[in-house]
PDB file of C-alpha atoms and ligand atoms in Angstrom:
ATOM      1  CA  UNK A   1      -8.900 -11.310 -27.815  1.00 88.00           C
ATOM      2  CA  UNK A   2     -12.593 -10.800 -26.821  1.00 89.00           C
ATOM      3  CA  UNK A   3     -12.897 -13.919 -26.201  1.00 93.00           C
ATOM      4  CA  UNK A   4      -9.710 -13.605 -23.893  1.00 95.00           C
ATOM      5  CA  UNK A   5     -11.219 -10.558 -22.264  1.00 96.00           C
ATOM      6  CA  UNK A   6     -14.795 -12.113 -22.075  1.00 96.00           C
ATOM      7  CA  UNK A   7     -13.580 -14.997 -20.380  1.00 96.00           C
ATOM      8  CA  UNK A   8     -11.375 -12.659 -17.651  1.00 97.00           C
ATOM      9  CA  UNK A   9     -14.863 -10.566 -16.856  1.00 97.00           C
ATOM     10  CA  UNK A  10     -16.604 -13.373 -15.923  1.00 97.00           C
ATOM     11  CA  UNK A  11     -13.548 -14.796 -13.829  1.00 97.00           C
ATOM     12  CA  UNK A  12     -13.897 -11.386 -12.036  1.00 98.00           C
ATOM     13  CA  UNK A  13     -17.802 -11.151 -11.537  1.00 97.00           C
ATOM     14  CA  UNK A  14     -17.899  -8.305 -13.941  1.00 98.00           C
ATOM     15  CA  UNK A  15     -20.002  -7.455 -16.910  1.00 96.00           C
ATOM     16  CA  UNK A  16     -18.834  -7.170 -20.095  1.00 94.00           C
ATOM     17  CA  UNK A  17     -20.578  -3.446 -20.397  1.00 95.00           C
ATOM     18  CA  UNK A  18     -18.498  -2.440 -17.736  1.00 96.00           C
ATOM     19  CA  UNK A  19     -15.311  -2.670 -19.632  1.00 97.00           C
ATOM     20  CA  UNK A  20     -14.169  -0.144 -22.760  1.00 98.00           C
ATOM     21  CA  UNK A  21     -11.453  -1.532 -24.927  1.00 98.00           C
ATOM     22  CA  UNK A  22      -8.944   0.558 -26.202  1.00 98.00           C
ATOM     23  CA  UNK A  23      -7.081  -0.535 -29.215  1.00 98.00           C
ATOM     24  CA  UNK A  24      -3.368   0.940 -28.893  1.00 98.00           C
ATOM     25  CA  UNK A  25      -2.337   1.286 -32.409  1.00 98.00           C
ATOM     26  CA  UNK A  26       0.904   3.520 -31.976  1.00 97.00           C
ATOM     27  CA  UNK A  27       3.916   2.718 -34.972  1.00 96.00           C
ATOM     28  CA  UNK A  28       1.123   1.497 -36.985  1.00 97.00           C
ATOM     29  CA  UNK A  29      -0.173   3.421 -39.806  1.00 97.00           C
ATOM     30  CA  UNK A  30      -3.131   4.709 -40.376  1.00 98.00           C
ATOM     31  CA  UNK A  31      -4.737   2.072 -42.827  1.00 97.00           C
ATOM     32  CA  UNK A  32      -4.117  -0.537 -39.767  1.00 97.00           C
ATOM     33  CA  UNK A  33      -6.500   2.042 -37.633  1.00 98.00           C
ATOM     34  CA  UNK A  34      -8.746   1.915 -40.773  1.00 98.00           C
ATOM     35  CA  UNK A  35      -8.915  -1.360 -41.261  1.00 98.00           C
ATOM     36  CA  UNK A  36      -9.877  -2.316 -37.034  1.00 98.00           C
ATOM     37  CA  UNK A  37     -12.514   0.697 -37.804  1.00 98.00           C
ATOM     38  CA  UNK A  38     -13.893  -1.534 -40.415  1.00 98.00           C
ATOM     39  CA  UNK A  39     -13.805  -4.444 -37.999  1.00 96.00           C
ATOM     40  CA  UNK A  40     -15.866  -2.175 -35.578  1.00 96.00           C
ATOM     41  CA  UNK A  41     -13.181  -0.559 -33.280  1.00 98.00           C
ATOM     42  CA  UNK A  42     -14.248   2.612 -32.174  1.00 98.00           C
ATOM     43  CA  UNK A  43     -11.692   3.455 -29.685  1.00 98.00           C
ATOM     44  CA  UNK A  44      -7.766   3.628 -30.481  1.00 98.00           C
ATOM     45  CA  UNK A  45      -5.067   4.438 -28.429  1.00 98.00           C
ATOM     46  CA  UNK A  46      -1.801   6.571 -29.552  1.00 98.00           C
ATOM     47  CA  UNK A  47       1.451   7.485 -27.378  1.00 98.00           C
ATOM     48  CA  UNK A  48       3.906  10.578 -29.624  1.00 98.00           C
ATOM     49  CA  UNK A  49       1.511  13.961 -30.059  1.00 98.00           C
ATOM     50  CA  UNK A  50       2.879  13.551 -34.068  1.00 98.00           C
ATOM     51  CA  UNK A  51       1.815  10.191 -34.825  1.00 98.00           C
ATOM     52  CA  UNK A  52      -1.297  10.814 -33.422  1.00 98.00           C
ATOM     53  CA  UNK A  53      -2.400  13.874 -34.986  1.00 98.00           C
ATOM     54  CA  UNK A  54      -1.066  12.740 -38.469  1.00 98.00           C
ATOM     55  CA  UNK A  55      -3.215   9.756 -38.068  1.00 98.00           C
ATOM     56  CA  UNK A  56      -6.777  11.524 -36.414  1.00 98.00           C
ATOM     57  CA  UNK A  57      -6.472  14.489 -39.518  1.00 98.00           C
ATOM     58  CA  UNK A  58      -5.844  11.302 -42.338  1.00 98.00           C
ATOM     59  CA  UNK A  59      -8.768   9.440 -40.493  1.00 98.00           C
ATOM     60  CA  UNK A  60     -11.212  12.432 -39.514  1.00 97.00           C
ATOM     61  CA  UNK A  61     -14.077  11.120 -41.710  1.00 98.00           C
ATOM     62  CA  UNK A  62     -14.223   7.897 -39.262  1.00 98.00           C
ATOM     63  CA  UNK A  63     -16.217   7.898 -36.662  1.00 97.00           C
ATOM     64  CA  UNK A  64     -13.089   6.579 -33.729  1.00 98.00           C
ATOM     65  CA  UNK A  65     -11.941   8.388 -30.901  1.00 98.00           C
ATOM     66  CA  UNK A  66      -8.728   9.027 -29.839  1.00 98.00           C
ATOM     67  CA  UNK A  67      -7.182   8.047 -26.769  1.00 98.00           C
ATOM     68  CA  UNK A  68      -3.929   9.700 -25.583  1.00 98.00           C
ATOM     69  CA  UNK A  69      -2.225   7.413 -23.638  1.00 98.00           C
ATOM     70  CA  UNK A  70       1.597   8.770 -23.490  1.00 98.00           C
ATOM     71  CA  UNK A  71       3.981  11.469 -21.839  1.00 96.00           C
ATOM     72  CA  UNK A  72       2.205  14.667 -23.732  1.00 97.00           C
ATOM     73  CA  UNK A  73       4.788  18.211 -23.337  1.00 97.00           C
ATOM     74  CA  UNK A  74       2.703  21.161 -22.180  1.00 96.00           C
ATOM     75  CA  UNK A  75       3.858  22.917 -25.214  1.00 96.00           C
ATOM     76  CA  UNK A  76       1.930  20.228 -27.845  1.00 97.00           C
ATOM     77  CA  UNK A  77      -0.915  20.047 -25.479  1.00 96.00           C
ATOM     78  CA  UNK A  78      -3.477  22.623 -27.035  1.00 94.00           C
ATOM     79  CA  UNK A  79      -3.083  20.904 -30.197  1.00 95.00           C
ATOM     80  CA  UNK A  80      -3.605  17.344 -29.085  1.00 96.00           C
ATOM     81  CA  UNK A  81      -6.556  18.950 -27.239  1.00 96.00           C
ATOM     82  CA  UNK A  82      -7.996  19.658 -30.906  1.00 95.00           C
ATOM     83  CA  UNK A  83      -8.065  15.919 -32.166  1.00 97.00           C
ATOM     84  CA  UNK A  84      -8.137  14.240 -28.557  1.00 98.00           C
ATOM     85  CA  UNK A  85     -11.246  12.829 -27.609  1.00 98.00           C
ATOM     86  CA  UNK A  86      -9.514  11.537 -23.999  1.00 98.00           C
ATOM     87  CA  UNK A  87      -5.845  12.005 -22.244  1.00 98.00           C
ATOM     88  CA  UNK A  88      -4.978   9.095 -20.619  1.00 98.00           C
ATOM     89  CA  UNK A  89      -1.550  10.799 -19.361  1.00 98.00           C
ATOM     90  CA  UNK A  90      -3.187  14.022 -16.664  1.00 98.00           C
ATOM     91  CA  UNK A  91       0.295  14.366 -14.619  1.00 98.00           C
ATOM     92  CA  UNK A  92       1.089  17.951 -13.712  1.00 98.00           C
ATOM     93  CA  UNK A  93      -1.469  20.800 -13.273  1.00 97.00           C
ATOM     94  CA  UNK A  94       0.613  22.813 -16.008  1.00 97.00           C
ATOM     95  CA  UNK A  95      -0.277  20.234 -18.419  1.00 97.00           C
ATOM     96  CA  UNK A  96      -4.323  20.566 -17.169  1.00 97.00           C
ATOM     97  CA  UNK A  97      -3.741  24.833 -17.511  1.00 96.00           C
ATOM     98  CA  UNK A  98      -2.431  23.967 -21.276  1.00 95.00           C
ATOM     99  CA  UNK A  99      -5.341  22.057 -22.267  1.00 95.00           C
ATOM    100  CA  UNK A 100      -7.663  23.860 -20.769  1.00 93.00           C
ATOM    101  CA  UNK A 101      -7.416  26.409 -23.207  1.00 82.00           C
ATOM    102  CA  UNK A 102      -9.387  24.746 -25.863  1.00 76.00           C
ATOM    103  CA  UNK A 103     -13.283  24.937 -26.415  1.00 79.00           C
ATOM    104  CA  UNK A 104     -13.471  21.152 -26.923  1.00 89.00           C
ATOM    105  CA  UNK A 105     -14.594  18.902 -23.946  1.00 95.00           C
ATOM    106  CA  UNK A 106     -11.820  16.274 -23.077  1.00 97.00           C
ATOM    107  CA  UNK A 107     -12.284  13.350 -20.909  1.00 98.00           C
ATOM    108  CA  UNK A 108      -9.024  13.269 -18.673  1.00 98.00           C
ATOM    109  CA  UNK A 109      -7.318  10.648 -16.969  1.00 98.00           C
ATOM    110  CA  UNK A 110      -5.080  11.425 -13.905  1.00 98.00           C
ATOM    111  CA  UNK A 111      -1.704   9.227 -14.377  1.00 98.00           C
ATOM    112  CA  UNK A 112      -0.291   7.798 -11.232  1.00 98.00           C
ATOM    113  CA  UNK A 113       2.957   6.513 -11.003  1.00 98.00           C
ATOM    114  CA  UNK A 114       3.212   3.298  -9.261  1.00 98.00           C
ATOM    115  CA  UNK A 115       7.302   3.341  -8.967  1.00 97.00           C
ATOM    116  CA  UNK A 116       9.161   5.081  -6.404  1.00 94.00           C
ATOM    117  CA  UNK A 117      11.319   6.238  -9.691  1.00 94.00           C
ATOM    118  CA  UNK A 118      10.002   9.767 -10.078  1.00 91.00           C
ATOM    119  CA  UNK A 119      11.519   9.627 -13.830  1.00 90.00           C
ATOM    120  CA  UNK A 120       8.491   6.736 -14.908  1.00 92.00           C
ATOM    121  CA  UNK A 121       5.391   8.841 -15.895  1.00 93.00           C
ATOM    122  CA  UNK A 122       2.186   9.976 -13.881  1.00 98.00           C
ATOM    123  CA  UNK A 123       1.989  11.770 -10.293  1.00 98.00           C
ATOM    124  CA  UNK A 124       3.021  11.268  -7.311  1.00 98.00           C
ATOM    125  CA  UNK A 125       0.084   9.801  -5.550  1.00 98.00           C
ATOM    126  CA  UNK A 126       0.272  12.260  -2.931  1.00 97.00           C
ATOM    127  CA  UNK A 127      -0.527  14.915  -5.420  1.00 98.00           C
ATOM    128  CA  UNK A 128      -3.702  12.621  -6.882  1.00 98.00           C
ATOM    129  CA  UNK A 129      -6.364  15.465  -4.708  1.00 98.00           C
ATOM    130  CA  UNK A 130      -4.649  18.362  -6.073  1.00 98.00           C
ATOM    131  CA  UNK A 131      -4.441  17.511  -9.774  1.00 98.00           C
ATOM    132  CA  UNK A 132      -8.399  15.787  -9.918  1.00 98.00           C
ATOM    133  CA  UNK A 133      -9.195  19.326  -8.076  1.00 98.00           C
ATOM    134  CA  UNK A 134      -7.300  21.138 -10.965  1.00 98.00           C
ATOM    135  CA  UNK A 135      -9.152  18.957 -13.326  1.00 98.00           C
ATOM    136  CA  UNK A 136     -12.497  19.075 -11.842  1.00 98.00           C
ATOM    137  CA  UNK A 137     -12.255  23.382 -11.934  1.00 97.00           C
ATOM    138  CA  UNK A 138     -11.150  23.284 -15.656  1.00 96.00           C
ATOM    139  CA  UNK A 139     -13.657  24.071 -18.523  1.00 95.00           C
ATOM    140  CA  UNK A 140     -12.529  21.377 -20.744  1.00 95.00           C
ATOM    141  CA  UNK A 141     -11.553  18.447 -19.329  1.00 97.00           C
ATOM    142  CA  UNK A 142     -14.510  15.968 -17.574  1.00 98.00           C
ATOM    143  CA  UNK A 143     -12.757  14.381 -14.953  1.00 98.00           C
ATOM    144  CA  UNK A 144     -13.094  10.435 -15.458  1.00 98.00           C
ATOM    145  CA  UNK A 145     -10.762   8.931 -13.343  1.00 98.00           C
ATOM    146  CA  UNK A 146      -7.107   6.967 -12.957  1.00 99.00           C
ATOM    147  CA  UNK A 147      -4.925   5.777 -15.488  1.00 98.00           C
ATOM    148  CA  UNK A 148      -1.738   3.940 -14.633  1.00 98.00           C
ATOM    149  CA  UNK A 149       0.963   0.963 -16.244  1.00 98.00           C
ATOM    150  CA  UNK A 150       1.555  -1.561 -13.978  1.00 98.00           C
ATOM    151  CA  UNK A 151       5.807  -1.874 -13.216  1.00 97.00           C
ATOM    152  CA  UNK A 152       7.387  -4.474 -14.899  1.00 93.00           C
ATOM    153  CA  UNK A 153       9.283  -5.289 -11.572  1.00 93.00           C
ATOM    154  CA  UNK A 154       6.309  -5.950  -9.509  1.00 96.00           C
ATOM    155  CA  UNK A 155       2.968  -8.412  -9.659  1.00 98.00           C
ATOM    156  CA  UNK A 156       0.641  -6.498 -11.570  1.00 98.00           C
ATOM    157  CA  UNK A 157      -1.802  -7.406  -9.301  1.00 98.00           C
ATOM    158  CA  UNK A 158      -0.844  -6.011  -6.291  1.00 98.00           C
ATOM    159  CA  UNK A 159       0.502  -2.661  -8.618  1.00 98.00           C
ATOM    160  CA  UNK A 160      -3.740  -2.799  -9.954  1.00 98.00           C
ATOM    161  CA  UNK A 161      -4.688  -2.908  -5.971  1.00 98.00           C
ATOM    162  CA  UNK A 162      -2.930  -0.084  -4.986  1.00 98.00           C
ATOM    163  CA  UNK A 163      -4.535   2.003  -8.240  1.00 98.00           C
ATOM    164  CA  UNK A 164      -7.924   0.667  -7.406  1.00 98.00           C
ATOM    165  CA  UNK A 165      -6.935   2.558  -3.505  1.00 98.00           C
ATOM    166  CA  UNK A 166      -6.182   5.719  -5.539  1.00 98.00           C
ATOM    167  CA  UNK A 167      -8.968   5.566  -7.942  1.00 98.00           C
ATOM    168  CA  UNK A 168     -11.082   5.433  -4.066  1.00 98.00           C
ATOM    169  CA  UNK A 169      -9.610   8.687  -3.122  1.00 98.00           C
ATOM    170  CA  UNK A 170     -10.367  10.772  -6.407  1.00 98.00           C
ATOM    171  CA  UNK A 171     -14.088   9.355  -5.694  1.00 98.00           C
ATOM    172  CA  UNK A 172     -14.701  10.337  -2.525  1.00 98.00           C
ATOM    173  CA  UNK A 173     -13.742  14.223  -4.504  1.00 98.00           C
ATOM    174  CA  UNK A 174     -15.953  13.161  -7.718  1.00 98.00           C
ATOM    175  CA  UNK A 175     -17.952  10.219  -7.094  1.00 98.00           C
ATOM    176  CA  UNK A 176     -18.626  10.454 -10.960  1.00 98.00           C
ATOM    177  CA  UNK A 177     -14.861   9.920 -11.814  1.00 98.00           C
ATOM    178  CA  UNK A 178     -15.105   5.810 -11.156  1.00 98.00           C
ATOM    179  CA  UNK A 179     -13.144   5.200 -14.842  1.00 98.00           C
ATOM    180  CA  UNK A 180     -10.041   2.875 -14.501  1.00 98.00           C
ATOM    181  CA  UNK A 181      -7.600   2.752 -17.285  1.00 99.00           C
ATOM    182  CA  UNK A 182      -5.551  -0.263 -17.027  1.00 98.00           C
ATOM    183  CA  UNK A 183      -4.424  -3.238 -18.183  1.00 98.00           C
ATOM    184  CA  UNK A 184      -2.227  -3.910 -21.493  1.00 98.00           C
ATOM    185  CA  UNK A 185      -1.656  -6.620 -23.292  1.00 97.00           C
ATOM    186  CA  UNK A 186       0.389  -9.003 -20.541  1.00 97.00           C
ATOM    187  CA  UNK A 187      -1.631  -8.272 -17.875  1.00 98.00           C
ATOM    188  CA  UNK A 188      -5.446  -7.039 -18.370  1.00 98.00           C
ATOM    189  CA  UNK A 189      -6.406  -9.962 -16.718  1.00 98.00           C
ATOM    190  CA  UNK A 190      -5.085  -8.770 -13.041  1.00 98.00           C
ATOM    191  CA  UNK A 191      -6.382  -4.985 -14.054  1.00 98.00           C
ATOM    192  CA  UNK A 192      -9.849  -6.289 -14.963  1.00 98.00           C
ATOM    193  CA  UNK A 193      -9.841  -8.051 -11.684  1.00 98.00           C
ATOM    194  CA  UNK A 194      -9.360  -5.214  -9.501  1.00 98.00           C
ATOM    195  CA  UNK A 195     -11.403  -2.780 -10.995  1.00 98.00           C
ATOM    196  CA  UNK A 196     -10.335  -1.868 -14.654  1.00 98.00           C
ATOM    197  CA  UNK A 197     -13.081   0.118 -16.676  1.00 98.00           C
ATOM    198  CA  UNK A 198     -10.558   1.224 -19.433  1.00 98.00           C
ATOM    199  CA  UNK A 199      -8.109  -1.767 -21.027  1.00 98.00           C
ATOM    200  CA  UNK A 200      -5.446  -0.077 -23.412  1.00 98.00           C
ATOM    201  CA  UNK A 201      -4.293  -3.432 -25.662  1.00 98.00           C
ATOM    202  CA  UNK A 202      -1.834  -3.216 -28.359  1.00 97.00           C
ATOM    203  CA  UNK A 203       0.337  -5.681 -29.579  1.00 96.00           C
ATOM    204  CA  UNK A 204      -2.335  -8.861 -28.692  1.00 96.00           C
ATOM    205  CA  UNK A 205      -5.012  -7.197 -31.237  1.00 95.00           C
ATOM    206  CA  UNK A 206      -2.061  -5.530 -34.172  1.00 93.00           C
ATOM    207  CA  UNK A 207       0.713  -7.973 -33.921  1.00 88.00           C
ATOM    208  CA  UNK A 208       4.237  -6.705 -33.270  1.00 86.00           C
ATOM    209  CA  UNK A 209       5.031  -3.361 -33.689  1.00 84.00           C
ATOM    210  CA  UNK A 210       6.847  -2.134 -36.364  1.00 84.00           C
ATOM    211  CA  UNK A 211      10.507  -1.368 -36.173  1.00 75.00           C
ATOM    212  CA  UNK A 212      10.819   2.399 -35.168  1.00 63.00           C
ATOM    213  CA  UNK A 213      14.018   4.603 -34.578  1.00 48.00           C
TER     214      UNK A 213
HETATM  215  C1  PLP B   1       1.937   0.861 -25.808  1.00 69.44           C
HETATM  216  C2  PLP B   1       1.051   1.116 -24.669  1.00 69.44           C
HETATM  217  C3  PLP B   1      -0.003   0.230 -24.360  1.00 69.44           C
HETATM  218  C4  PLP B   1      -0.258  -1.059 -25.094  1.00 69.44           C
HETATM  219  O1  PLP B   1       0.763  -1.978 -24.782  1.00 69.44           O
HETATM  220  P1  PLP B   1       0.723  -3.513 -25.256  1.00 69.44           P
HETATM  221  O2  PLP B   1       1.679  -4.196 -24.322  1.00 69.44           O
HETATM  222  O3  PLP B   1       1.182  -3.540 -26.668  1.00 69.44           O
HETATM  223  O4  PLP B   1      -0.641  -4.015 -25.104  1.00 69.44           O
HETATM  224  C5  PLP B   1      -0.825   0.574 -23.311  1.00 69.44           C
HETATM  225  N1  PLP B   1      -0.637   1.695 -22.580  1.00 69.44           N
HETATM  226  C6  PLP B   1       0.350   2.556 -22.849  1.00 69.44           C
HETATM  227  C7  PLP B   1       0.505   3.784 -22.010  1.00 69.44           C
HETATM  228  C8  PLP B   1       1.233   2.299 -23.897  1.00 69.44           C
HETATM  229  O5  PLP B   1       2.230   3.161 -24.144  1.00 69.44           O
END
């Protein structure tokens, strides 16, 4: 998979440094996310507010950090904001006001939605100014950028372009928030060509997930 990765930089006149891999580990347990420490993983990515804090308290004495990559409810937000090192899923300012209640800094993500289906997750991007505002006056979240998952009904690469326009806007507000999470397992290729600082891979790096109800 580094290889894989390696080989997609280049393609895209990037450097390798530029690019933070994420290992998405959700329905696996914990002594999966012990084992790719082992192997040197450092970052690892989780979806359900449970799972993940289950996994970061069993795991605590490793030194990973924990990406939050899914849908998080305002009301489990101050306690992911004890274990999470970075929320991937910033979508509503009531979700920024929850977390910002914690002492720990937080790098955030703003989520855009690249559907027209409000129902799929992240913002609207006509709201992208006012939520990186919202984020950049909180106390514990550090603004770092854009997060978004490319629609399975259109070419991720064109869906990457689009985020790579919003990611412009939220710089010309914080010229520091340049991170770009994107890219999964099927197409990190086309996110790492227009612009992707963050890849969150699962399945390609654990296998198959496991069955889950
Ligand atoms: C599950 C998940 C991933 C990883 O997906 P793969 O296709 O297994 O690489 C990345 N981002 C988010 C938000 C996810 O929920």
């Amino acid at each position: 998979m580094r290889a894989d990765i390696a080989e997609a930089t280049r393609r895209a006149d990037r450097e390798p440094d530029e690019l933070t891999l994420i290992v998405v580990t959700k329905f696996h347990p914990a002594s999966l996310v012990r084992e790719l420490c082992a192997l040197g993983v450092r970052d690892v990515g989780e979806n359900r507010h449970q799972e993940a804090q289950a996994k970061a308290e069993e795991l605590a004495h490793l030194d990973l950090r924990w990406h939050f990559v899914g849908q998080l409810q305002t009301k489990k937000a101050r306690q992911a904001a004890k274990y999470a090192h970075a929320i991937h899923s910033i979508d509503r300012t009531r979700l920024v006001d929850a977390l910002d209640d914690g002492d720990r800094a937080i790098d955030a993500f703003v989520q855009i939605n690249l559907t027209d289906d409000p129902g799929r997750g992240g913002a609207a991007p006509d709201e992208i100014e006012s939520l990186a505002e919202r984020v950049l006056n909180s106390r514990a979240l550090r603004l770092r950028g854009v997060m978004a998952v490319a629609p399975i009904e259109e070419d991720p690469a064109r869906a990457f372009a689009r985020l790579r326009g919003y990611s412009d806007r939220v710089r010309a507000l914080a010229p520091e928030a340049d991170a770009i999470s994107a890219g999964m397992t099927h197409d990190y290729a086309e996110a790492i060509a227009e612009g992707a600082t963050h890849l969150r891979i699962g399945t390609a790096i654990t296998g198959k997930r496991p069955e889950h109800g």
